Every structure is written in structure tokens, then in C-alpha cells.
Coordinates of C-alpha atoms and ligand atoms in Angstrom, one line a residue:
Chain M
M14 CA -94.8 155.2 -83.4
I15 CA -98.5 154.3 -83.3
E16 CA -99.5 151.8 -86.0
S17 CA -102.7 150.4 -84.8
I18 CA -105.2 150.7 -82.1
S19 CA -107.5 147.9 -81.2
L20 CA -110.8 147.7 -79.4
L21 CA -111.7 144.4 -77.5
G22 CA -115.4 143.9 -77.2
G23 CA -117.2 144.0 -73.9
H24 CA -121.0 144.2 -73.5
G25 CA -124.0 146.5 -74.0
R26 CA -126.3 148.0 -71.4
G27 CA -128.2 144.8 -70.5
G28 CA -125.0 142.7 -70.5
E29 CA -125.4 141.3 -74.0
P30 CA -122.0 140.9 -75.5
D31 CA -120.6 143.1 -78.4
L32 CA -121.1 140.9 -81.4
V33 CA -117.7 141.9 -82.9
S34 CA -115.0 140.7 -80.5
R35 CA -112.1 142.8 -81.9
I36 CA -111.7 145.7 -84.1
D37 CA -108.2 146.8 -85.3
F38 CA -107.9 150.4 -86.5
Q39 CA -105.0 151.1 -88.8
M40 CA -103.4 154.4 -89.6
G41 CA -105.3 156.1 -92.5
D42 CA -108.5 154.4 -91.7
V43 CA -111.8 156.4 -91.8
V44 CA -114.4 154.7 -89.6
S45 CA -118.0 155.7 -88.6
I46 CA -120.0 154.7 -85.6
V47 CA -123.7 154.6 -86.4
G48 CA -126.8 153.7 -84.3
P49 CA -130.1 155.2 -82.9
T50 CA -129.9 158.0 -80.3
G51 CA -128.9 156.5 -77.0
S52 CA -127.4 153.4 -78.6
G53 CA -124.0 153.9 -76.9
K54 CA -122.0 155.6 -79.7
T55 CA -120.6 158.3 -77.5
T56 CA -119.8 155.7 -74.8
L57 CA -117.8 153.7 -77.3
I58 CA -115.5 156.5 -78.3
N59 CA -115.1 157.5 -74.6
D60 CA -113.9 154.0 -74.0
M61 CA -111.2 154.5 -76.6
E62 CA -110.3 158.0 -75.2
L63 CA -110.0 156.5 -71.7
F64 CA -107.9 153.7 -72.9
A65 CA -110.5 151.4 -71.3
D66 CA -109.2 148.4 -69.4
G67 CA -112.3 146.6 -68.4
N68 CA -112.7 149.5 -65.9
T69 CA -115.6 151.4 -67.6
P70 CA -119.3 150.3 -67.5
T71 CA -118.9 148.5 -70.9
G72 CA -116.1 146.1 -69.9
R73 CA -114.3 147.0 -73.2
R74 CA -110.5 147.2 -73.5
V75 CA -108.1 149.1 -75.7
L76 CA -104.7 148.0 -77.1
V77 CA -102.2 150.2 -78.8
N78 CA -99.8 148.4 -81.3
G79 CA -101.4 145.2 -79.9
V80 CA -100.4 145.8 -76.3
R81 CA -101.8 147.4 -73.3
P82 CA -100.9 151.2 -73.5
P83 CA -98.6 152.8 -71.0
A84 CA -100.2 154.8 -68.1
E85 CA -98.4 157.9 -69.5
F86 CA -101.0 158.1 -72.3
R87 CA -103.6 159.1 -69.6
N88 CA -101.4 161.1 -67.4
N89 CA -99.3 163.2 -69.8
P90 CA -101.3 165.0 -72.6
A91 CA -98.1 165.5 -74.6
A92 CA -97.9 161.6 -74.9
N93 CA -101.6 161.0 -75.6
P94 CA -102.1 159.8 -79.1
I95 CA -105.8 160.5 -79.1
A96 CA -107.7 163.7 -79.6
L97 CA -111.5 163.7 -78.9
I98 CA -113.9 166.2 -80.1
T99 CA -116.9 165.8 -77.7
Q100 CA -120.5 166.6 -78.3
H101 CA -120.1 169.6 -75.9
T102 CA -121.3 172.9 -77.5
S103 CA -120.3 175.1 -74.7
F104 CA -117.2 175.9 -72.5
L105 CA -117.2 176.3 -68.8
S106 CA -113.7 177.8 -68.9
D107 CA -113.6 181.4 -67.9
L108 CA -110.4 182.0 -69.9
P109 CA -109.9 184.2 -73.0
V110 CA -109.5 182.1 -76.2
R111 CA -105.8 183.1 -76.6
E112 CA -104.9 182.0 -73.1
F113 CA -106.8 178.7 -73.5
L114 CA -105.1 177.8 -76.7
K115 CA -101.7 178.8 -75.4
T116 CA -102.1 176.7 -72.3
H117 CA -103.3 173.7 -74.4
A118 CA -100.6 174.0 -76.8
R119 CA -98.0 174.2 -74.0
I120 CA -99.3 171.0 -72.3
R121 CA -99.8 169.2 -75.6
S122 CA -96.4 169.7 -77.2
A123 CA -92.8 169.7 -76.1
D124 CA -91.7 172.6 -78.3
P125 CA -92.3 176.0 -76.6
S126 CA -90.9 177.9 -79.6
R127 CA -93.9 177.0 -81.7
I128 CA -96.8 177.9 -79.4
A129 CA -97.6 181.3 -80.9
D130 CA -97.5 179.8 -84.4
T131 CA -99.8 176.8 -83.3
V132 CA -102.2 179.3 -81.8
S133 CA -102.6 181.4 -84.8
R134 CA -103.0 178.4 -87.1
T135 CA -105.6 176.9 -84.9
L136 CA -107.6 180.1 -85.0
A137 CA -107.3 180.3 -88.8
F138 CA -108.5 176.8 -89.1
A139 CA -111.5 177.4 -86.8
N140 CA -112.5 180.5 -88.7
E141 CA -112.7 178.5 -91.8
L142 CA -115.5 176.6 -90.3
T143 CA -117.5 179.3 -88.5
G144 CA -119.9 182.0 -89.8
E145 CA -118.8 184.7 -87.6
P146 CA -115.1 184.6 -86.9
I147 CA -113.7 183.8 -83.4
V148 CA -111.4 186.5 -81.9
L149 CA -108.5 185.6 -79.6
E150 CA -109.5 188.2 -77.1
S151 CA -113.1 186.9 -76.6
R152 CA -113.8 184.7 -73.6
M153 CA -114.4 181.0 -74.1
T154 CA -117.7 181.2 -72.4
E155 CA -118.9 183.7 -75.0
L156 CA -118.5 181.5 -78.0
S157 CA -121.5 180.2 -79.7
G158 CA -122.3 176.5 -79.9
G159 CA -121.0 176.5 -83.6
Q160 CA -117.9 178.5 -82.7
S161 CA -117.2 176.2 -79.7
R162 CA -117.4 173.2 -81.9
A163 CA -115.2 174.8 -84.6
L164 CA -112.5 175.7 -82.1
L165 CA -112.6 172.1 -80.6
I166 CA -112.2 170.6 -84.2
A167 CA -109.2 173.0 -84.9
D168 CA -107.8 172.4 -81.5
A169 CA -107.8 168.6 -81.9
T170 CA -106.4 169.0 -85.4
I171 CA -103.6 171.5 -85.0
V172 CA -102.9 171.7 -81.2
C173 CA -103.2 168.0 -80.4
D174 CA -102.1 166.8 -83.9
T175 CA -102.5 163.2 -82.8
P176 CA -102.5 160.1 -84.9
I177 CA -106.0 159.2 -83.8
V178 CA -108.9 161.7 -83.9
L179 CA -112.4 160.8 -82.5
L180 CA -115.3 163.1 -83.5
D181 CA -118.8 163.0 -81.9
E182 CA -121.5 164.2 -84.3
V183 CA -119.6 167.1 -86.0
E184 CA -122.4 167.4 -88.4
N185 CA -124.7 168.9 -85.7
A186 CA -122.2 171.7 -85.1
G187 CA -123.8 174.3 -87.4
I188 CA -120.3 174.6 -89.0
H189 CA -119.1 174.3 -92.7
R190 CA -119.1 170.4 -92.5
S191 CA -117.8 169.7 -96.1
R192 CA -115.1 172.3 -95.5
A193 CA -114.3 170.5 -92.2
L194 CA -114.1 167.1 -93.8
E195 CA -111.8 168.5 -96.7
L196 CA -109.5 170.1 -94.1
L197 CA -109.3 167.0 -91.9
R198 CA -108.6 164.7 -94.9
E199 CA -105.5 166.7 -95.5
H200 CA -104.1 165.1 -92.4
R201 CA -103.2 161.4 -92.4
K202 CA -104.6 160.0 -89.3
V203 CA -107.2 157.5 -88.0
F204 CA -110.6 159.3 -88.1
I205 CA -113.4 157.8 -86.1
F206 CA -116.7 159.7 -86.7
V207 CA -119.8 159.2 -84.6
T208 CA -122.5 160.1 -87.1
H209 CA -126.0 160.2 -88.3
D210 CA -124.9 161.6 -91.7
P211 CA -125.0 159.4 -94.8
R212 CA -122.3 161.4 -96.5
I213 CA -119.8 161.0 -93.7
A214 CA -120.9 157.3 -93.2
L215 CA -120.3 156.5 -97.0
L216 CA -117.0 158.3 -96.9
S217 CA -115.8 155.8 -94.3
D218 CA -114.0 152.6 -95.1
Y219 CA -116.5 150.8 -92.8
R220 CA -119.1 151.6 -90.1
I221 CA -119.7 150.2 -86.7
V222 CA -123.4 149.6 -86.0
M223 CA -124.5 150.0 -82.3
K224 CA -127.7 149.0 -80.6
Q225 CA -128.7 149.2 -76.9
G226 CA -125.1 149.9 -75.9
A227 CA -123.6 147.0 -77.9
I228 CA -121.7 146.7 -81.2
T229 CA -123.9 144.6 -83.4
Q230 CA -122.0 144.6 -86.7
L231 CA -119.2 146.1 -89.0
L232 CA -120.4 147.2 -92.5
H233 CA -117.7 147.8 -95.1
T234 CA -118.7 150.4 -97.7
D235 CA -119.4 148.2 -100.8
E236 CA -119.2 149.1 -104.5
Q237 CA -122.8 150.1 -104.7
E238 CA -122.6 152.4 -101.8
R239 CA -119.5 154.1 -103.2
R240 CA -121.5 154.8 -106.3
C241 CA -124.3 156.2 -104.2
S242 CA -122.0 158.3 -102.3
V243 CA -121.4 160.6 -105.3
T244 CA -125.2 161.4 -105.5
V245 CA -125.3 161.8 -101.7
G246 CA -122.5 164.2 -102.0
R247 CA -124.4 166.3 -104.5
V248 CA -127.7 166.3 -102.5
D249 CA -125.7 167.3 -99.5
D250 CA -124.0 170.1 -101.2
M251 CA -127.2 171.4 -102.4
M252 CA -128.6 171.2 -98.9
S253 CA -125.6 173.1 -97.6
T254 CA -126.2 175.8 -100.2
L255 CA -129.8 176.0 -99.2
R256 CA -128.8 176.2 -95.6
E257 CA -126.3 179.0 -96.4
R258 CA -128.9 181.0 -98.3
I259 CA -131.5 180.8 -95.4
R260 CA -128.6 181.9 -93.0
L261 CA -127.8 184.9 -95.0
G262 CA -131.6 185.9 -95.2
Q263 CA -132.1 185.1 -98.9
R264 CA -135.2 183.9 -100.7
L265 CA -135.2 180.5 -102.5
Q266 CA -137.8 180.9 -105.2
D267 CA -135.3 180.7 -108.1
F268 CA -133.1 178.0 -106.5
E269 CA -131.9 175.4 -108.9
M270 CA -133.3 171.9 -107.8
G271 CA -131.9 170.1 -110.8
A272 CA -129.3 168.3 -108.9
V273 CA -131.9 166.0 -107.3
A274 CA -134.7 166.2 -109.8
Chain O
M28 CA -102.7 151.4 -40.4
K29 CA -102.6 153.8 -43.3
L30 CA -104.1 157.2 -43.1
A31 CA -105.6 159.2 -46.2
I32 CA -107.1 162.7 -45.8
C33 CA -109.4 163.8 -48.6
A34 CA -110.3 167.6 -48.9
G35 CA -112.0 169.7 -51.5
P36 CA -114.5 172.2 -52.1
A37 CA -118.3 171.2 -51.5
T38 CA -119.9 169.0 -54.1
S39 CA -116.5 168.5 -55.8
G40 CA -117.0 164.7 -55.6
K41 CA -115.1 163.7 -52.4
T42 CA -117.7 161.3 -51.2
A43 CA -118.2 159.9 -54.7
V44 CA -114.5 159.2 -55.1
L45 CA -114.1 157.7 -51.6
R46 CA -117.0 155.4 -52.2
H47 CA -115.2 153.9 -55.1
V48 CA -111.9 153.8 -53.2
T49 CA -113.6 152.0 -50.4
D50 CA -115.3 149.5 -52.6
K51 CA -111.9 148.7 -54.2
L52 CA -110.1 148.5 -50.8
L53 CA -112.6 146.2 -49.5
R54 CA -112.5 144.0 -52.6
A55 CA -108.7 143.8 -52.0
G56 CA -109.5 142.4 -48.6
K57 CA -108.6 145.5 -46.6
K58 CA -110.4 146.8 -43.6
V59 CA -111.6 150.4 -43.9
A60 CA -112.8 152.9 -41.3
F61 CA -114.3 156.3 -42.4
L62 CA -114.3 159.7 -40.6
K63 CA -116.2 162.7 -41.9
I64 CA -115.4 166.1 -40.6
D65 CA -117.8 168.9 -41.5
V66 CA -118.9 172.4 -40.0
Q67 CA -122.5 171.7 -39.2
Y68 CA -124.1 169.0 -41.3
A69 CA -123.0 165.7 -42.8
E70 CA -124.5 162.3 -43.5
E71 CA -121.7 160.6 -45.2
D72 CA -120.9 158.4 -42.2
E73 CA -124.5 156.8 -42.2
M74 CA -124.2 156.3 -45.9
F75 CA -120.9 154.6 -45.7
A76 CA -122.0 152.4 -42.7
E77 CA -125.1 151.4 -44.6
L78 CA -123.4 150.8 -48.1
F79 CA -120.4 148.9 -46.8
G80 CA -121.0 147.9 -43.1
I81 CA -117.8 149.6 -42.0
P82 CA -117.0 151.6 -38.8
T83 CA -117.8 155.2 -39.4
R84 CA -117.8 158.4 -37.4
K85 CA -118.5 162.2 -38.0
V86 CA -117.3 165.3 -36.2
Y87 CA -118.8 168.7 -36.5
S88 CA -116.2 171.3 -36.1
G89 CA -118.6 174.0 -35.2
E90 CA -116.8 177.2 -33.9
L91 CA -113.4 175.8 -34.8
C92 CA -111.8 176.0 -38.2
P93 CA -112.5 172.5 -39.6
D94 CA -108.8 172.0 -40.5
H95 CA -107.7 172.7 -36.9
C96 CA -110.7 170.5 -35.6
N97 CA -109.1 167.8 -37.8
V98 CA -105.8 168.1 -35.9
M99 CA -107.6 168.1 -32.5
V100 CA -109.5 164.9 -33.1
L101 CA -107.3 162.9 -35.4
G102 CA -105.3 161.4 -32.6
D103 CA -108.3 159.9 -31.0
A104 CA -109.7 158.9 -34.4
I105 CA -106.6 156.9 -35.2
Q106 CA -106.9 155.1 -31.9
W107 CA -110.6 154.4 -32.8
A108 CA -109.8 153.1 -36.1
K109 CA -107.0 150.9 -34.8
K110 CA -109.4 149.5 -32.1
N111 CA -111.7 148.6 -35.0
E112 CA -108.7 146.8 -36.7
A113 CA -108.8 149.0 -39.7
D114 CA -106.0 148.9 -42.4
V115 CA -106.9 152.2 -43.8
L116 CA -108.6 155.2 -42.2
L117 CA -110.3 157.5 -44.8
V118 CA -111.0 161.0 -43.6
E119 CA -113.3 163.3 -45.7
T120 CA -113.0 166.9 -44.7
A121 CA -114.7 170.0 -46.0
G122 CA -111.4 171.9 -46.1
L123 CA -113.3 175.1 -46.0
C124 CA -110.7 177.2 -44.4
L125 CA -108.5 178.1 -47.4
R126 CA -105.7 179.3 -45.2
C127 CA -105.0 176.0 -43.3
S128 CA -103.7 172.7 -44.4
P129 CA -106.1 169.9 -43.9
Y130 CA -103.2 167.4 -44.3
V131 CA -100.7 165.8 -42.0
D132 CA -97.2 164.5 -42.5
G133 CA -97.5 160.7 -42.1
G134 CA -100.7 160.4 -44.0
L135 CA -101.7 160.7 -47.7
G136 CA -103.2 164.1 -48.7
L137 CA -105.8 164.0 -51.5
V138 CA -107.5 167.1 -52.9
V139 CA -110.6 166.6 -55.1
L140 CA -111.3 169.3 -57.6
E141 CA -114.1 169.3 -60.2
A142 CA -113.2 169.9 -63.9
T143 CA -116.4 172.0 -64.2
S144 CA -115.2 174.5 -61.6
G145 CA -113.6 177.2 -63.7
M146 CA -109.9 177.7 -64.5
N147 CA -109.0 180.0 -61.7
L148 CA -110.2 177.5 -59.0
P149 CA -106.6 176.0 -58.7
L150 CA -105.3 179.6 -57.8
K151 CA -107.9 180.1 -55.1
V152 CA -107.7 176.9 -52.9
G153 CA -104.2 177.6 -51.4
P154 CA -102.6 175.0 -49.3
M155 CA -105.5 172.5 -49.9
L156 CA -103.9 172.1 -53.3
S157 CA -100.4 173.0 -52.9
L158 CA -99.7 170.8 -49.9
A159 CA -101.5 167.8 -51.2
D160 CA -99.8 164.7 -52.5
M161 CA -102.4 163.9 -55.2
A162 CA -105.0 166.0 -57.0
V163 CA -108.0 164.1 -58.1
I164 CA -110.0 165.8 -61.0
T165 CA -113.7 164.7 -61.1
K166 CA -116.5 165.2 -63.5
I167 CA -114.3 164.7 -66.6
D168 CA -117.4 163.4 -68.3
R169 CA -118.8 166.9 -68.2
V170 CA -116.1 168.8 -70.1
S171 CA -114.3 168.5 -73.4
Q172 CA -110.9 166.8 -73.5
A173 CA -109.3 170.1 -74.4
E174 CA -110.9 171.8 -71.3
R175 CA -109.8 168.8 -69.1
E176 CA -106.3 169.2 -70.2
V177 CA -106.1 173.0 -69.8
F178 CA -107.5 172.4 -66.2
R179 CA -104.8 170.0 -65.5
A180 CA -102.2 172.4 -66.8
R181 CA -103.6 175.1 -64.5
I182 CA -103.3 172.8 -61.5
Q183 CA -99.7 171.8 -62.5
D184 CA -98.8 175.5 -62.7
V185 CA -99.8 176.1 -59.1
A186 CA -98.6 172.9 -57.7
P187 CA -95.9 171.4 -59.8
S188 CA -95.0 168.5 -57.6
V189 CA -98.7 167.3 -57.1
L190 CA -99.6 164.1 -58.9
I191 CA -102.7 164.6 -60.9
R192 CA -105.3 161.9 -61.8
E193 CA -108.5 162.4 -63.6
V194 CA -111.7 160.4 -62.7
N195 CA -115.4 160.0 -63.5
A196 CA -116.5 159.4 -59.9
L197 CA -120.0 158.7 -61.2
H198 CA -118.9 155.5 -63.0
G199 CA -115.8 154.9 -60.8
I200 CA -113.4 155.3 -63.9
G201 CA -109.8 156.0 -63.1
I202 CA -110.0 155.1 -59.3
D203 CA -107.2 152.5 -59.3
P204 CA -104.4 155.0 -59.3
I205 CA -105.8 156.5 -56.0
V206 CA -106.0 153.0 -54.5
E207 CA -102.4 152.3 -55.5
Q208 CA -101.3 155.6 -54.0
I209 CA -103.0 154.7 -50.6
D210 CA -101.2 151.2 -50.8
A211 CA -97.9 152.9 -51.4
T212 CA -98.3 155.2 -48.3
D213 CA -96.4 154.4 -45.2
E214 CA -98.1 153.3 -42.0
A215 CA -99.3 156.3 -40.1
P216 CA -96.5 157.0 -37.5
E217 CA -97.3 157.4 -33.7
R218 CA -96.5 161.1 -33.7
M219 CA -97.7 163.1 -36.6
L220 CA -97.5 166.9 -37.5
L221 CA -99.8 169.2 -39.3
R222 CA -98.4 169.8 -42.8
G223 CA -97.4 173.4 -43.6
N224 CA -97.5 176.5 -41.4
P225 CA -100.8 177.5 -39.6
P226 CA -101.9 181.1 -40.5
V227 CA -101.1 184.1 -38.3
G228 CA -102.6 183.7 -34.8
T229 CA -105.9 185.1 -33.6
C230 CA -107.2 188.6 -34.1
T231 CA -109.5 190.5 -31.7
I232 CA -112.6 189.6 -33.9
C233 CA -111.8 185.9 -33.2
V234 CA -112.2 186.5 -29.5
G235 CA -115.5 188.4 -29.8
K236 CA -114.9 192.1 -30.3
K237 CA -117.3 193.1 -33.0
E238 CA -116.7 196.8 -33.8
V239 CA -116.2 197.4 -37.6
G240 CA -112.9 199.3 -38.6
W241 CA -109.4 198.5 -37.8
Q242 CA -109.1 201.5 -35.4
S243 CA -111.2 199.6 -32.8
H244 CA -108.9 196.6 -32.9
F245 CA -105.4 195.8 -31.6
G246 CA -102.8 193.1 -32.1
V247 CA -103.3 191.9 -35.7
V248 CA -104.8 194.8 -37.7
R249 CA -105.0 195.9 -41.2
P250 CA -106.4 198.8 -43.2
L251 CA -107.9 198.5 -46.7
E252 CA -104.9 200.1 -48.5
N253 CA -102.5 197.4 -47.7
Q254 CA -103.0 194.0 -49.3
T255 CA -100.4 191.9 -47.6
F256 CA -99.2 193.7 -44.5
Y257 CA -100.4 193.2 -41.0
R258 CA -98.8 195.1 -38.1
G259 CA -99.1 194.8 -34.3
E260 CA -100.8 197.7 -32.6
Ligands
LIG310 N1 -122.2 149.1 -73.0 C1 -122.9 149.9 -72.1 N2 -123.0 149.5 -70.8 C2 -123.7 150.3 -69.9 N3 -124.2 151.5 -70.2 C3 -124.1 151.9 -71.5 C4 -123.4 151.2 -72.4 N4 -123.4 151.9 -73.7 C5 -124.2 153.0 -73.4 N5 -124.6 153.1 -72.1 C6 -125.3 154.2 -71.4 O1 -126.3 154.5 -72.3 C7 -126.6 155.9 -72.4 C8 -126.6 156.5 -73.8 O2 -125.3 156.3 -74.4 P1 -124.5 157.3 -75.3 O3 -124.7 158.6 -74.8 O4 -123.3 156.7 -75.6 O5 -125.5 157.2 -76.6 P2 -125.4 157.9 -78.1 O6 -125.4 156.7 -79.1 O7 -124.1 158.7 -78.1 O8 -126.6 158.8 -78.2 P3 -126.7 160.2 -79.0 O9 -126.9 159.9 -80.4 O10 -128.0 160.8 -78.4 O11 -125.6 161.1 -78.7 C9 -125.5 156.5 -71.4 O12 -126.0 156.8 -70.2 C10 -124.4 155.5 -71.3 O13 -123.7 155.6 -70.1
LIG311 N1 -121.0 163.7 -63.8 C1 -120.4 163.5 -62.7 N2 -120.9 163.9 -61.5 C2 -120.2 163.6 -60.4 C3 -118.8 163.1 -60.5 N3 -118.3 163.0 -59.2 C4 -119.3 163.5 -58.4 N4 -120.5 163.8 -59.1 C5 -121.7 164.2 -58.6 O1 -121.5 165.4 -58.0 C6 -122.3 165.6 -56.8 C7 -121.6 165.9 -55.5 O2 -120.7 164.9 -55.2 P1 -120.3 164.5 -53.7 O3 -119.4 163.3 -53.8 O4 -121.4 164.4 -52.8 O5 -119.4 165.8 -53.3 P2 -118.7 166.2 -52.0 O6 -119.5 167.3 -51.4 O7 -117.3 166.6 -52.4 O8 -118.6 164.9 -51.0 C8 -123.0 164.3 -56.7 O9 -124.3 164.6 -57.3 C9 -122.3 163.4 -57.5 O10 -123.1 162.4 -58.0 C10 -118.3 162.8 -61.8 O11 -117.1 162.4 -62.0 N5 -119.1 163.1 -62.8
LIG312 MG1 -123.8 160.8 -78.3
LIG313 MG1 -119.3 164.6 -49.2
LIG314 ZN1 -108.2 177.5 -40.7

């Protein structure tokens, strides 16, 4: 059973130390990683996914339940407690979607009798996030950027079904983001979001701030921010509606701006 | 002295992997010699000599299948490496001939495949994969975790007993298990044998008869309408 995953600080790009020497993520935590473009956010979650042991360019180390995780986590996907949704928006894989998901379900889980069910639930999840539905017969390489991200999110949640999920800038995916957050929250896991999005950041228990490759501080979401997050949510919903209207080729002249005005 | 032979398609990352392996072996106090086998062009030997100051050599296979060339020169190469007091001889070979095995019994066989190369690659590389001891998957930084795992599954399906390790050869992440595997390999014996069975002998084209169409040839011939069968004429 995974109870916690810990990150031991290393150093930034220029060798300056991470200013937070240890972070313990507990089951149920929702955490964001924020910082300017190029500040090392992706690198930080890659360290976690690789179970870094001082062997990555950052010198960071990862512990699971307080100790060094077994090599099996890296060498056997069925034992790996981490799912990572990367920034990639295209697949190089030349397989049909069905074959891809079947293969991934097979290597990620021990129970072969549930593969068909896993594949159809994954597809259903992904199609709740996309505009145009994904079909199992299409090839992975034909999927659009948004469809690829939706499929990766669904794959990480349903196929991998791991206690720890790392998500890299899901807001840029062109998918139904608030629906994605809702669906994700139904699953009790550690969620670590790399994000530029205030809504996601304020939904988190705390955020990790990055600069020049190093961790500079941890900011716990305080009372005032929790109050703000209600308004942020409303503004964000309004922006989503606007976005959706534009997508559907509609005009905006009679659009209700009251939510922010 | 231990022997490790590293094969894999062009640009899959063989040199990048071996650079990090060499670096780690040297740091552990081992002496390393490096041999590159290629068909007609290579500069890895100069690169390794310059980077690490270790004894290096290269061989161009030219007319001969590079895997067969490997078998031809390996005896001498081992003598050469031993004379240089190497603890490990690393051989990087193109492994271009997808019928032959580049590996020998008595040495470690490493195949380097890139995660970006498409899901059917494991089905196409034949004995280069199936006869290897370890498959090293490079460029994991270029694909999603899901794709990396599906690629791993495709390799395991083709070669169930091959050990698979994933690396980022750009940053040298995941190299330790390869070094451990080299350490765990037995000393190369005096007499070594090519692994696996060489392909069917020579055909009349190999010896210079250039007419197109099987009717003009004898010995090993094959018409189009027969995917697997060769018969003597
Ligand atoms: N601690 C570190 N030590 C050395 N190099 C680092 C470190 N952190 C980040 N880098 C390097 O800095 C570059 C940018 O980092 P990264 O891609 O993680 O940024 P990011 O915050 O995810 O940016 P974006 O918002 O554009 O996605 C990469 O080349 C990465 O390898
Ligand atoms: N991004 C990335 N690039 C890699 C990796 N491994 C190798 N490369 C690059 O791939 C190219 C070919 O690598 P090289 O080692 O020369 O391949 P070889 O022909 O098999 O020896 C070089 O530009 C390497 O820098 C990796 O893990 N990640
Ligand atoms: Mg990033
Ligand atoms: Mg090379
Ligand atoms: Zn050959």
C-alpha cells in the first residue's frame, strides 16, 4: 500500500539548491506546481515519474512510504504507482486506438478478464472530454492534439488507475477542463498538476513555486484564496462558455457578462 | 576481460548509451576498450578516444555482412583489448543485416531501440532483438508514459526472455542497470561461438550473377508466389 511519496530536494539549473528540502505528498493531496515557462516544472514531475535517485540532472531523490522504492516500480508497469500525463499532444505510435489501449491495459494490470471493459470505459471517459469523439478504429497518429490529451488523461485514470497521478498542463489541452477536474476528483489519489491556471492552483491544497530549475517555496492555499476561488471559478466557467460558443461558430452580442461585471 | 556487443538501428542511440556506460565504468575504476564496426563510415572511435582517452579502433565491413565481419575480427579484437589491459571491451555494431545475429555466446548482447521508432519495429529487427540479453529503450523523454509502456509490451511480446531497461541517453538517466549487467557478465572465454544460426548460405547473386528473375539463377532460388520456401535448382 502506498501511503506517501516524498521528494528530497536537489538543485536548480545553475546549481542553486532547492529551497524546500523535503516535500511529503499524502494520499488525497491535490498539489500544483507553478512557475514561469522554462522554470523546471516538467523536469520536477519527470523526476518523480523516474523515481529519481540523484541520477537525474537535478540531483533530486524520491522516496515511497519513506524508503527508496524497489526497482520493480520502473521495470514493471503493473507495479508502477505513478501515472504521468505528459505535455505531448501527438502520438508516434502507428497502432489503432483499440490495440493501443488493449496492450496498455494488459501490461498495466494483472487481470486479463477485465481488459475489454477497461478499454470501453477509457474511451467513454476520453469522449467526455473531447469535442469530436474518438473511435477505437482510428489510428493513434490520426488523433488531434486535444483528442490525444483526452485519451492520455483517460488512460492514466482508468487503465493505469494508480494512487499517484502527475498532470502536465492539462489546461492547454483544448479539452473540457472543468469536466476533467470533476471526473478526476471522483478518484481518491494524489494529484500533482503542473499548471498556469489560477482555478487549478486555487483548488490545490498547496502549490510548489519554481524558478530557474529550483523549488523556491511552498504556498498553502489560505482562507482569502479559498474565498477568491469561488469567483475565479465563475469567471472561468464564463470563459469556458465563451470558448464553447466560439467553437460552435456562434455570435456573442447577447452574451451575459454579469458574472464578472 | 568482459565483452559487451551493442547493436541497434542507425540513430537509435547506441553511441549515446555507450558514452554513459563508459563514463560509469571508468569512474568505477575499470579499464575500457572500444571497437566500432560499421559498413563504410564511422567516427565513434575518434570521439571515444578524445572524450575518455581509452584505446579505440574501428573496422569497416565493406563487402561483408557487418555481423559476419564482427565474427571475423572479434578474435583479434579481444587480443588487442587484452594487450591494452582492458577490463571491458565494448563493441558498437551497426547490426544492419537483420538476418544475422550480432552477438556471441560468452559476451553480453545489448540491443538499443528508440521509443520513437514505431510499434512494429520490434517485429522487424529479428535476431538483433530476439537473441539479445538486454533491450535498452532510448528517447523515453520524447514519448508519453503510455506510449513508452506499450512499446515495452511490444518488445516483450516478441522477446519474452529479454531484459528491458528504459533510458534517457541524452541525460544519462537509467544507465546503472546496464553497467550492473556488464559487471554480472562472465569473463569472455577463449573459444566463443556466434549466437543463433546463420542464414541460408550464399545465392548466385552474392557471387556476382546479376540477371533479374529466378529462372536465371541456380542453387537457392525463389519465385514471388512463395513467401517462405526456397528450393535447390
Ligand atoms: N534542476 C535542473 N537542473 C538542470 N536542468 C534543469 C533543471 N530544471 C530544469 N532544467 C532544464 O531546463 C529546461 C526547461 O525545463 P522544463 O521543461 O522543466 O520547464 P517548464 O517549467 O516545464 O516549462 P514550460 O512551462 O514551458 O513547460 C529543460 O531543458 C530542463 O532539462
Ligand atoms: N532526446 C533524446 N535523444 C537521444 C537519446 N539517445 C540518443 N539521442 C540522440 O539521437 C541521436 C543519435 O544517437 P547516436 O547515439 O549517435 O545513435 P547511434 O547511431 O545508434 O550510435 C543523437 O542526436 C543523440 O543525441 C535519448 O534518450 N533522448
Ligand atoms: Mg513543461
Ligand atoms: Mg553510433
Ligand atoms: Zn548477415
